Coordinates of C-alpha atoms and ligand atoms in Angstrom, one line a residue:
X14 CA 98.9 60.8 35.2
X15 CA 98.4 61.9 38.6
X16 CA 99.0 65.9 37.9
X17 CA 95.6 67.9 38.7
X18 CA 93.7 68.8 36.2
X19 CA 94.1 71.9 37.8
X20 CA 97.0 72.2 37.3
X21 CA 97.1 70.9 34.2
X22 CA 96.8 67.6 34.2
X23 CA 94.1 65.4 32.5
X24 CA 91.1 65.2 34.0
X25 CA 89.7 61.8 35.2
X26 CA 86.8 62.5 33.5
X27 CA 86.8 64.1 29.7
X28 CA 82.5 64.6 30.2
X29 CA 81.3 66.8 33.1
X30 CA 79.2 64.8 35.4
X31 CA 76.5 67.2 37.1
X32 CA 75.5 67.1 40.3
X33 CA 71.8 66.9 40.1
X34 CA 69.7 66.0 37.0
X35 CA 66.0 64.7 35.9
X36 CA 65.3 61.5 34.3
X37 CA 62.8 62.2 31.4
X38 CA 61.5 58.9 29.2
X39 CA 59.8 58.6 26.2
X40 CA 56.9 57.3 28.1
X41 CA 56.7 60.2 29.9
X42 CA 57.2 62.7 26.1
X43 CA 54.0 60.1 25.1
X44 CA 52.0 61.4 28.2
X45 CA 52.6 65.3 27.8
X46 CA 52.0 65.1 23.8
X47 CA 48.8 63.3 24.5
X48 CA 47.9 66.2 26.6
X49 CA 48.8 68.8 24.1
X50 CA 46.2 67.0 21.7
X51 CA 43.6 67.0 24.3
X52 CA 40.9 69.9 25.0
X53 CA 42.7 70.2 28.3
X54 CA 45.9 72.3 28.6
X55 CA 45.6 73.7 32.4
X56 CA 43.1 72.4 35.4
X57 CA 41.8 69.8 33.0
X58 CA 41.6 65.8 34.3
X59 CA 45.3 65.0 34.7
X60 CA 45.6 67.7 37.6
X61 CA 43.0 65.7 39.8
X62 CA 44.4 62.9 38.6
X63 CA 47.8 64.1 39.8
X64 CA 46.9 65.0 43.0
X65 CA 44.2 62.1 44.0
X66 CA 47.5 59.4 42.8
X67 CA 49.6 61.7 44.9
X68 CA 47.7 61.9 47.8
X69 CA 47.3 58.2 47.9
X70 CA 51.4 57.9 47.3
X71 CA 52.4 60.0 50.1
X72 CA 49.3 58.7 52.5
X73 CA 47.9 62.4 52.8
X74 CA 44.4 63.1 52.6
X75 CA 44.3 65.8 50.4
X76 CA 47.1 67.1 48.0
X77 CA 46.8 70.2 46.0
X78 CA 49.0 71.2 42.8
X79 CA 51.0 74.2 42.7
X80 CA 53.0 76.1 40.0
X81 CA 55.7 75.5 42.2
X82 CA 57.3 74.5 45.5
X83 CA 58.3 77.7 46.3
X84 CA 54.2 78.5 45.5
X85 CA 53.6 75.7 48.1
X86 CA 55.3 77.1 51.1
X87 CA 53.5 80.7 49.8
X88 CA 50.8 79.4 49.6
X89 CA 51.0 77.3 52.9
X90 CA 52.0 80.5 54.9
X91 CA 48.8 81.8 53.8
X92 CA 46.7 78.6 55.1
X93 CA 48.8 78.8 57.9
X94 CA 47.5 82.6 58.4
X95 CA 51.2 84.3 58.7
X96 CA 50.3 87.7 58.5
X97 CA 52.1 91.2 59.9
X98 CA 54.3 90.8 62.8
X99 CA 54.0 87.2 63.2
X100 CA 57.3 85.0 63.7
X101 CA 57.9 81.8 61.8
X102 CA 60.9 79.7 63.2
X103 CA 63.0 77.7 60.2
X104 CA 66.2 76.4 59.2
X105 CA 69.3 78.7 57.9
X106 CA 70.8 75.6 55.7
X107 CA 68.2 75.2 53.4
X108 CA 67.2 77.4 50.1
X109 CA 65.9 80.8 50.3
X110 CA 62.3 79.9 49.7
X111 CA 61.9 78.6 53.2
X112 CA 62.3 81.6 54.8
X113 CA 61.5 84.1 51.6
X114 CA 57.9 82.4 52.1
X115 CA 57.4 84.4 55.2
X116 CA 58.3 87.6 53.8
X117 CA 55.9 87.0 51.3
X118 CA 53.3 87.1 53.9
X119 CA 54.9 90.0 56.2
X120 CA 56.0 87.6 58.5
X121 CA 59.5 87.8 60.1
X122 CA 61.9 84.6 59.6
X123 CA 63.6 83.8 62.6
X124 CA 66.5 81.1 62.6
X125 CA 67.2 78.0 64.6
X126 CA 70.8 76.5 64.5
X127 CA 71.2 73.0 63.0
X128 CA 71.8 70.0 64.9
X129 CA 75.7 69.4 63.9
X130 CA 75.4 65.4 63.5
X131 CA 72.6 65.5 60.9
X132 CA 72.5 69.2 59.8
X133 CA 68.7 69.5 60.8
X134 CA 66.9 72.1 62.5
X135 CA 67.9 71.9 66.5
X136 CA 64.7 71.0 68.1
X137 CA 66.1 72.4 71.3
X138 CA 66.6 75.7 69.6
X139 CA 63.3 75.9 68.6
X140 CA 62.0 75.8 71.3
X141 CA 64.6 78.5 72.8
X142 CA 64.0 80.8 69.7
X143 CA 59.7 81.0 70.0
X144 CA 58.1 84.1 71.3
X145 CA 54.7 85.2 71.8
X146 CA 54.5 86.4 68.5
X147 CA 56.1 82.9 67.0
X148 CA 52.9 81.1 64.8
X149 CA 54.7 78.5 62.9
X150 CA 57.7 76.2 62.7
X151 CA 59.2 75.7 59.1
X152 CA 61.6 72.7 59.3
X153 CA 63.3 71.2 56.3
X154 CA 63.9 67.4 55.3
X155 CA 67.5 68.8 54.6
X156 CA 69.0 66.5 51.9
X157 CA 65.9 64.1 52.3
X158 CA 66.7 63.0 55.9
X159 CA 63.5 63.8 57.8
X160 CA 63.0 66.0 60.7
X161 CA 62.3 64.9 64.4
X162 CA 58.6 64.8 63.1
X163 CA 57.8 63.8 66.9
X164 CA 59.7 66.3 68.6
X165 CA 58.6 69.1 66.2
X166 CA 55.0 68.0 66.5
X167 CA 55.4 68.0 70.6
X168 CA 56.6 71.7 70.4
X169 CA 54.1 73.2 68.1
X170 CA 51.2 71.3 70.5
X171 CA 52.7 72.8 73.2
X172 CA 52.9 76.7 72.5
X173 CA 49.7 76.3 69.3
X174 CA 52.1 76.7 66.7
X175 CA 51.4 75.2 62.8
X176 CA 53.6 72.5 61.1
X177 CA 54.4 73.1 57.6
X178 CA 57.2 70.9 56.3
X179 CA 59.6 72.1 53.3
X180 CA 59.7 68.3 52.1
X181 CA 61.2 69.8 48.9
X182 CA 64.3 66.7 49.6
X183 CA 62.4 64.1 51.2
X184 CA 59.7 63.0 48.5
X185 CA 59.7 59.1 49.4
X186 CA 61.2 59.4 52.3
X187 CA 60.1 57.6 56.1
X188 CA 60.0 58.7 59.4
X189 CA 59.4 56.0 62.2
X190 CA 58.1 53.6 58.9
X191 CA 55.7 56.2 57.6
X192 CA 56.0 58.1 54.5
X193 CA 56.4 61.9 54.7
X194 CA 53.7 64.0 53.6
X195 CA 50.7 63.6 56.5
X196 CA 52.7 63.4 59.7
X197 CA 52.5 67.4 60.5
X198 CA 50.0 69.8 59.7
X199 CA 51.0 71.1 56.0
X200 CA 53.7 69.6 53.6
X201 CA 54.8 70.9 50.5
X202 CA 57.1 69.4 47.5
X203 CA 59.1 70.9 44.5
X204 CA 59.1 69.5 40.9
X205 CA 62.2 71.0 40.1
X206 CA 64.3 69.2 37.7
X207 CA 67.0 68.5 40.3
X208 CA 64.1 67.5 42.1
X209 CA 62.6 63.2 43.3
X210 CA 60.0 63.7 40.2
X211 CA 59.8 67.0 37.7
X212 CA 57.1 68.6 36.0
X213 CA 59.5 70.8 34.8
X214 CA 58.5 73.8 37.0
X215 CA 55.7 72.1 39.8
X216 CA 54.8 71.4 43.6
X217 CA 52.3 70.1 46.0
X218 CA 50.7 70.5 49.4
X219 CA 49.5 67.7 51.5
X220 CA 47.3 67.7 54.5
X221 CA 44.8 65.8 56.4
X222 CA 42.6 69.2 57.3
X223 CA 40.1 70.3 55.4
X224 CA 39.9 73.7 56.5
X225 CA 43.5 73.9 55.3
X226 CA 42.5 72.5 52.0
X227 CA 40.4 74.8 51.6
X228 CA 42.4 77.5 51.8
X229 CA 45.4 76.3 50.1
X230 CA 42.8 75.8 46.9
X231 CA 41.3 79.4 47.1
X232 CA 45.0 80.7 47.3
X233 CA 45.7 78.7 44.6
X234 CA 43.5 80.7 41.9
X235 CA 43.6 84.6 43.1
X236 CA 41.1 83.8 46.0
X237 CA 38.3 82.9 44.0
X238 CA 35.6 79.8 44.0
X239 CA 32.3 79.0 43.1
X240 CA 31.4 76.1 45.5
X241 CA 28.2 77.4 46.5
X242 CA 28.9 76.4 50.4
X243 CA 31.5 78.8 50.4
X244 CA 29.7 81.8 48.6
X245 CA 29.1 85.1 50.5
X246 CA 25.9 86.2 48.7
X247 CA 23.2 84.5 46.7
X248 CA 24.6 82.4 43.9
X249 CA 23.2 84.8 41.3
X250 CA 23.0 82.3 38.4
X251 CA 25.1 80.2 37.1
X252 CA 28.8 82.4 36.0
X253 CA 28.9 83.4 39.3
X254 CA 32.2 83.4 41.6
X255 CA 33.4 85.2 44.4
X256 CA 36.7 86.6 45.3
X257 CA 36.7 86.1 48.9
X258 CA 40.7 86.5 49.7
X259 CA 43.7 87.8 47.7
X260 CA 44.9 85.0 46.1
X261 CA 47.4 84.4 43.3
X262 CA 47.3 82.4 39.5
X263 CA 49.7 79.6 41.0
X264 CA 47.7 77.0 38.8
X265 CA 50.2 73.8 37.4
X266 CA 49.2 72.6 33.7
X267 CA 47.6 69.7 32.4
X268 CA 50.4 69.3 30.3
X269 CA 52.8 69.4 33.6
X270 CA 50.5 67.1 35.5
X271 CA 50.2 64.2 32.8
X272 CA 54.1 64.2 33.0
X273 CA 53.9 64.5 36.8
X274 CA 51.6 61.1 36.7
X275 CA 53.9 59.2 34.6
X276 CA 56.9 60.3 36.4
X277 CA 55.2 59.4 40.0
X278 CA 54.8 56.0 38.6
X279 CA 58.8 55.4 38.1
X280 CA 59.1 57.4 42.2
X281 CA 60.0 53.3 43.7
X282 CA 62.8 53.4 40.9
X283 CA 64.2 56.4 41.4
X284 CA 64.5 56.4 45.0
X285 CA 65.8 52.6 45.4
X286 CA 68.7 54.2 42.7
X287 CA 69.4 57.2 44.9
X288 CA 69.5 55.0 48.1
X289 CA 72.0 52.4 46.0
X290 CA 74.2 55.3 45.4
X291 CA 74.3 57.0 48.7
X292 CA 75.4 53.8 50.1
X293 CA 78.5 53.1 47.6
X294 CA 79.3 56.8 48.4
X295 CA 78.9 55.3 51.8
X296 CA 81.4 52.1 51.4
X297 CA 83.9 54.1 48.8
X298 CA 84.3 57.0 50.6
X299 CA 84.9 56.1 54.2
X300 CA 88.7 54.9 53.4
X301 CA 89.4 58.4 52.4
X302 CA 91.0 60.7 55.0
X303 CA 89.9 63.7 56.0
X304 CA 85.9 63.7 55.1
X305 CA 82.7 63.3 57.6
X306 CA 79.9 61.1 55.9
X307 CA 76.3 62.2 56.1
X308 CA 74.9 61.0 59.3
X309 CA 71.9 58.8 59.3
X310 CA 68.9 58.3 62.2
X311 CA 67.9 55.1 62.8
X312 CA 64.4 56.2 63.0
X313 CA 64.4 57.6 59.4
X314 CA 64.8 56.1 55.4
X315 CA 66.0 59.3 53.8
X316 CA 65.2 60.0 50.2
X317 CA 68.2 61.0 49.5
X318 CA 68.2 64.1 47.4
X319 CA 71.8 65.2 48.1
X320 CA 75.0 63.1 49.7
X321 CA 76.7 65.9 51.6
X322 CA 80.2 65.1 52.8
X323 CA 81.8 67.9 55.4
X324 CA 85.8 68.3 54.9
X325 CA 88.1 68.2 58.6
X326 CA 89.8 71.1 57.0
X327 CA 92.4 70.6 60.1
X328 CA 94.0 68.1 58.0
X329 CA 94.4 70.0 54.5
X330 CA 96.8 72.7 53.4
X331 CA 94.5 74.6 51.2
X332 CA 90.6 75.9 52.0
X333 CA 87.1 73.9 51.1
X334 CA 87.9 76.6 47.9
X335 CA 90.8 75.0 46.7
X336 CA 89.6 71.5 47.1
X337 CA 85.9 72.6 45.3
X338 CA 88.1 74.4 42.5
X339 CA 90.2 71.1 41.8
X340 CA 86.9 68.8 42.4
X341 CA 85.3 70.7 39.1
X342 CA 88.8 70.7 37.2
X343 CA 88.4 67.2 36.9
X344 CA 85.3 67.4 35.8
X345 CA 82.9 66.5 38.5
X346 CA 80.1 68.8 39.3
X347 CA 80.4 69.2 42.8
X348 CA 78.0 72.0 44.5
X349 CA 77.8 73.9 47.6
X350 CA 74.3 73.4 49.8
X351 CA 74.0 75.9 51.5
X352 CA 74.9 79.5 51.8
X353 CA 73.0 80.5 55.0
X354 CA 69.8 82.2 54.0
X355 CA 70.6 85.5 56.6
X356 CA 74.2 85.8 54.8
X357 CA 72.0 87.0 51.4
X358 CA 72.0 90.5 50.7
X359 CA 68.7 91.2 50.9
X360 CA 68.5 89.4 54.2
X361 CA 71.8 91.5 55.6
X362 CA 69.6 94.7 54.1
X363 CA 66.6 93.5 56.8
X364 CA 68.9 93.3 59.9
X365 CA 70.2 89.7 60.1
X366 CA 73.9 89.2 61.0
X367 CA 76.3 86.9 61.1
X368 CA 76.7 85.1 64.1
X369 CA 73.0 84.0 64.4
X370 CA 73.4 80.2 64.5
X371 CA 77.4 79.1 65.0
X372 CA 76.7 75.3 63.7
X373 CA 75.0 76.2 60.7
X374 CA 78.2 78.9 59.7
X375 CA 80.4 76.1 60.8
X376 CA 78.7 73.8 58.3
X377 CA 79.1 76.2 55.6
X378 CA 82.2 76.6 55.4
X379 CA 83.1 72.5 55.2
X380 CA 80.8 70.8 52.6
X381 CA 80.6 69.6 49.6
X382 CA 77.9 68.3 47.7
X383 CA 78.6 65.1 45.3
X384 CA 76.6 64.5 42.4
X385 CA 73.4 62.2 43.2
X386 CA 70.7 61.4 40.6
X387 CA 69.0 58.6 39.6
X388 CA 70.3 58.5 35.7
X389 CA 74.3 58.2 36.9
X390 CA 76.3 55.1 35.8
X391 CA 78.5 52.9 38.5
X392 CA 81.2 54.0 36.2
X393 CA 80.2 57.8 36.9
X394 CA 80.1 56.9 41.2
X395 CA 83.7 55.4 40.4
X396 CA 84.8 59.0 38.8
X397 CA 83.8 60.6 41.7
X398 CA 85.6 58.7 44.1
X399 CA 88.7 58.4 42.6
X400 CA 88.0 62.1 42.0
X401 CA 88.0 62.6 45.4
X402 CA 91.0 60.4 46.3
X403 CA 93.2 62.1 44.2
X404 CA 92.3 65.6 45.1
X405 CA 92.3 65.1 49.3
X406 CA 95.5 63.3 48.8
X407 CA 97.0 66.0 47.1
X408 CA 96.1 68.5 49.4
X409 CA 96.4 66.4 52.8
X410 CA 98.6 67.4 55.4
Ligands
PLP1 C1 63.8 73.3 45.5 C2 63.4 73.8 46.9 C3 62.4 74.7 47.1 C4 61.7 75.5 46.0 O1 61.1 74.7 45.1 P1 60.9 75.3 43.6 O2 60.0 74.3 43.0 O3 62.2 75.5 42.9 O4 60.2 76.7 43.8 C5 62.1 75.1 48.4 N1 62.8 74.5 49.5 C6 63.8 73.7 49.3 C7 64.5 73.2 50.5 C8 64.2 73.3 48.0 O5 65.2 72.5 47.8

């Protein structure tokens, strides 16, 4: 009964629970097909729709849709101007896209150590890590805990520096009792299906400045408008548009949006589900030996996007690879968040080493991520708990 599944015992559970997944209704089926009968199928109504209901959700002024989140923070490094030789300061814990957003620009991502309590860019390494050519700070909501918004906000005012936030985890989520999405200068969110809300494939940008606005729209469709205030030459009848910056297709769909509307209006649901989970996670798993719970702020209401628990590896006999290989014998889909982004490749092939940030490496090599969505069961929360119970045991010391 008690034998791992590993090593060949039954697993606990006979279904694989995975660690992340969307929750798609048949209200939300009813929305997309109306779309697909409608004379709309991209930039129709449903996109301003979209991004007027969620504007007014997140408290921003402005929000613009994006084919993606990863199109976001592009798209914000352009607004942002990030051009050759500039220096944009983010996290290493956090996916690729962060940093990869940079490059896109020909800007050079430079890496701040985490804050080992709640796995957030160090503020005080910031700071240490800008240089006269640094022009924005990139922090991420890691895991849907917010950032010191205040203390990043005090840094960039002090050395000019822009504030885009990867709020890709932290859709919903409060800092000081305000939502996330206006409190810096640029925010952007992911509609990935692991994602608060999905559109399949999706993001947006919030801010409060219309110049940025601006921008982020021209970016948005390869660079081109026809508002006549922004037009170069005489409006020369009335096809014409102007191409005034090299800008990509990074349009969402009508089709994506309607779903985006309907599942923006379930986001209460969602996140009161996630925050339920996270704190049974809480209660269940602090009688186990030999795990560190996430660590919350007081000033902050995460939203929750991943429960990450750290292993004290100083009291197993086998590695966080053992204990992750037993984890998914018994059927639970446990994940790893993250690999440092300079550990990559194609970051080692661009002169970043190990070594960089010590916390963040030490990180790595200790978590786990349980599986957090709004869909599971109580029963499924129980599975991975006694999951976990019998696997640390095991291996304890
Ligand atoms: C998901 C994610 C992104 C990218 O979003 P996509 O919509 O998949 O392009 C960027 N940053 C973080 C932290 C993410 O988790």
């Amino acid at each position: 009964m008690n034998t791992l599944a590993i090593n060949g015992g039954k697993p606990v559970r006979d279904t694989y629970l995975p660690y992340a997944q969307q929750w798609v209704d048949e209200e939300d089926v009813g929305e997309v097909v109306k779309v697909l009968k409608s004379d709309f199928l991209t930039t129709g109504p449903k996109i301003e729709e979209f991004e007027k209901r969620f504007a007014d959700y997140v408290g921003a002024k402005y929000a613009v849709s994006i084919s993606n989140g990863t199109a976001a923070l592009h798209a914000a490094c352009f607004a942002a101007g990030i051009k050759e030789g500039d220096e944009v300061i983010t996290s290493p814990i956090t996916f690729a896209a962060s940093a990869n957003c940079v490059l896109y620009q020909g800007g050079k991502p430079i890496f701040a150590d985490i804050d080992p309590k709640t796995y957030n860019i160090d503020i005080e390494d910031v700071e240490r890590k800008i240089t006269k050519k640094t022009k924005a700070i990139i922090p991420v909501d890691f895991t849907g805990q917010p950032v010191d918004i205040d203390g990043i906000n005090e840094i960039a005012k002090k050395y000019g520096l822009v504030v885009i936030e990867d709020a890709a985890h932290s859709l919903g989520a409060e800092y000081k009792s305000k939502k996330i999405g206006s409190l810096v200068d640029i925010t952007t969110f992911s509609f990935h299906p692991v994602k608060h809300i999905t559109t399949g494939e999706g993001g947006m940008i919030t801010t409060n400045d219309e110049k940025l606005y601006n921008k982020l729209k021209l970016f948005r469709t390869h660079g081109i408008t026809r508002d006549k205030e922004m037009l170069q030459n005489k409006d020369e009848g009335p096809w014409f548009y102007e191409q005034l910056e090299l800008g990509y297709n990074y349009r969402m769909t009508d089709i994506q949006a309607a779903l985006g509307i309907s599942q923006l209006n379930k986001i209460n649901g969602f996140l009161k589900r996630r925050r339920e989970i996270a704190k049974k996670y809480d209660e269940y798993l602090k009688n186990i030996d030999g795990i560190i719970l996430p660590y919350q702020e007081s000033f902050s209401k995460s939203a929750w996007h991943l429960y990450v628990i750290q292993l004290e590896l100083e009291k197993f006999k086998v590695g966080r690879k053992e204990i992750f290989e037993a984890l998914q014998a018994e059927n639970i889909g446990v994940n790893v968040h993250y690999i440092p982004v300079y550990y990559h490749p194609y970051y080692k092939r661009l002169g970043y080493e190990k070594g960089l940030c010590p916390n963040a490496e030490k990180l790595y090599e200790r978590i786990i991520t349980l599986p957090l969505y709004p869909k599971m069961k109580d029963k499924d929360i129980e599975d991975v708990v006694n999951v976990m119970d019998k696997v640390l045991k095991y291996y304890r010391r």
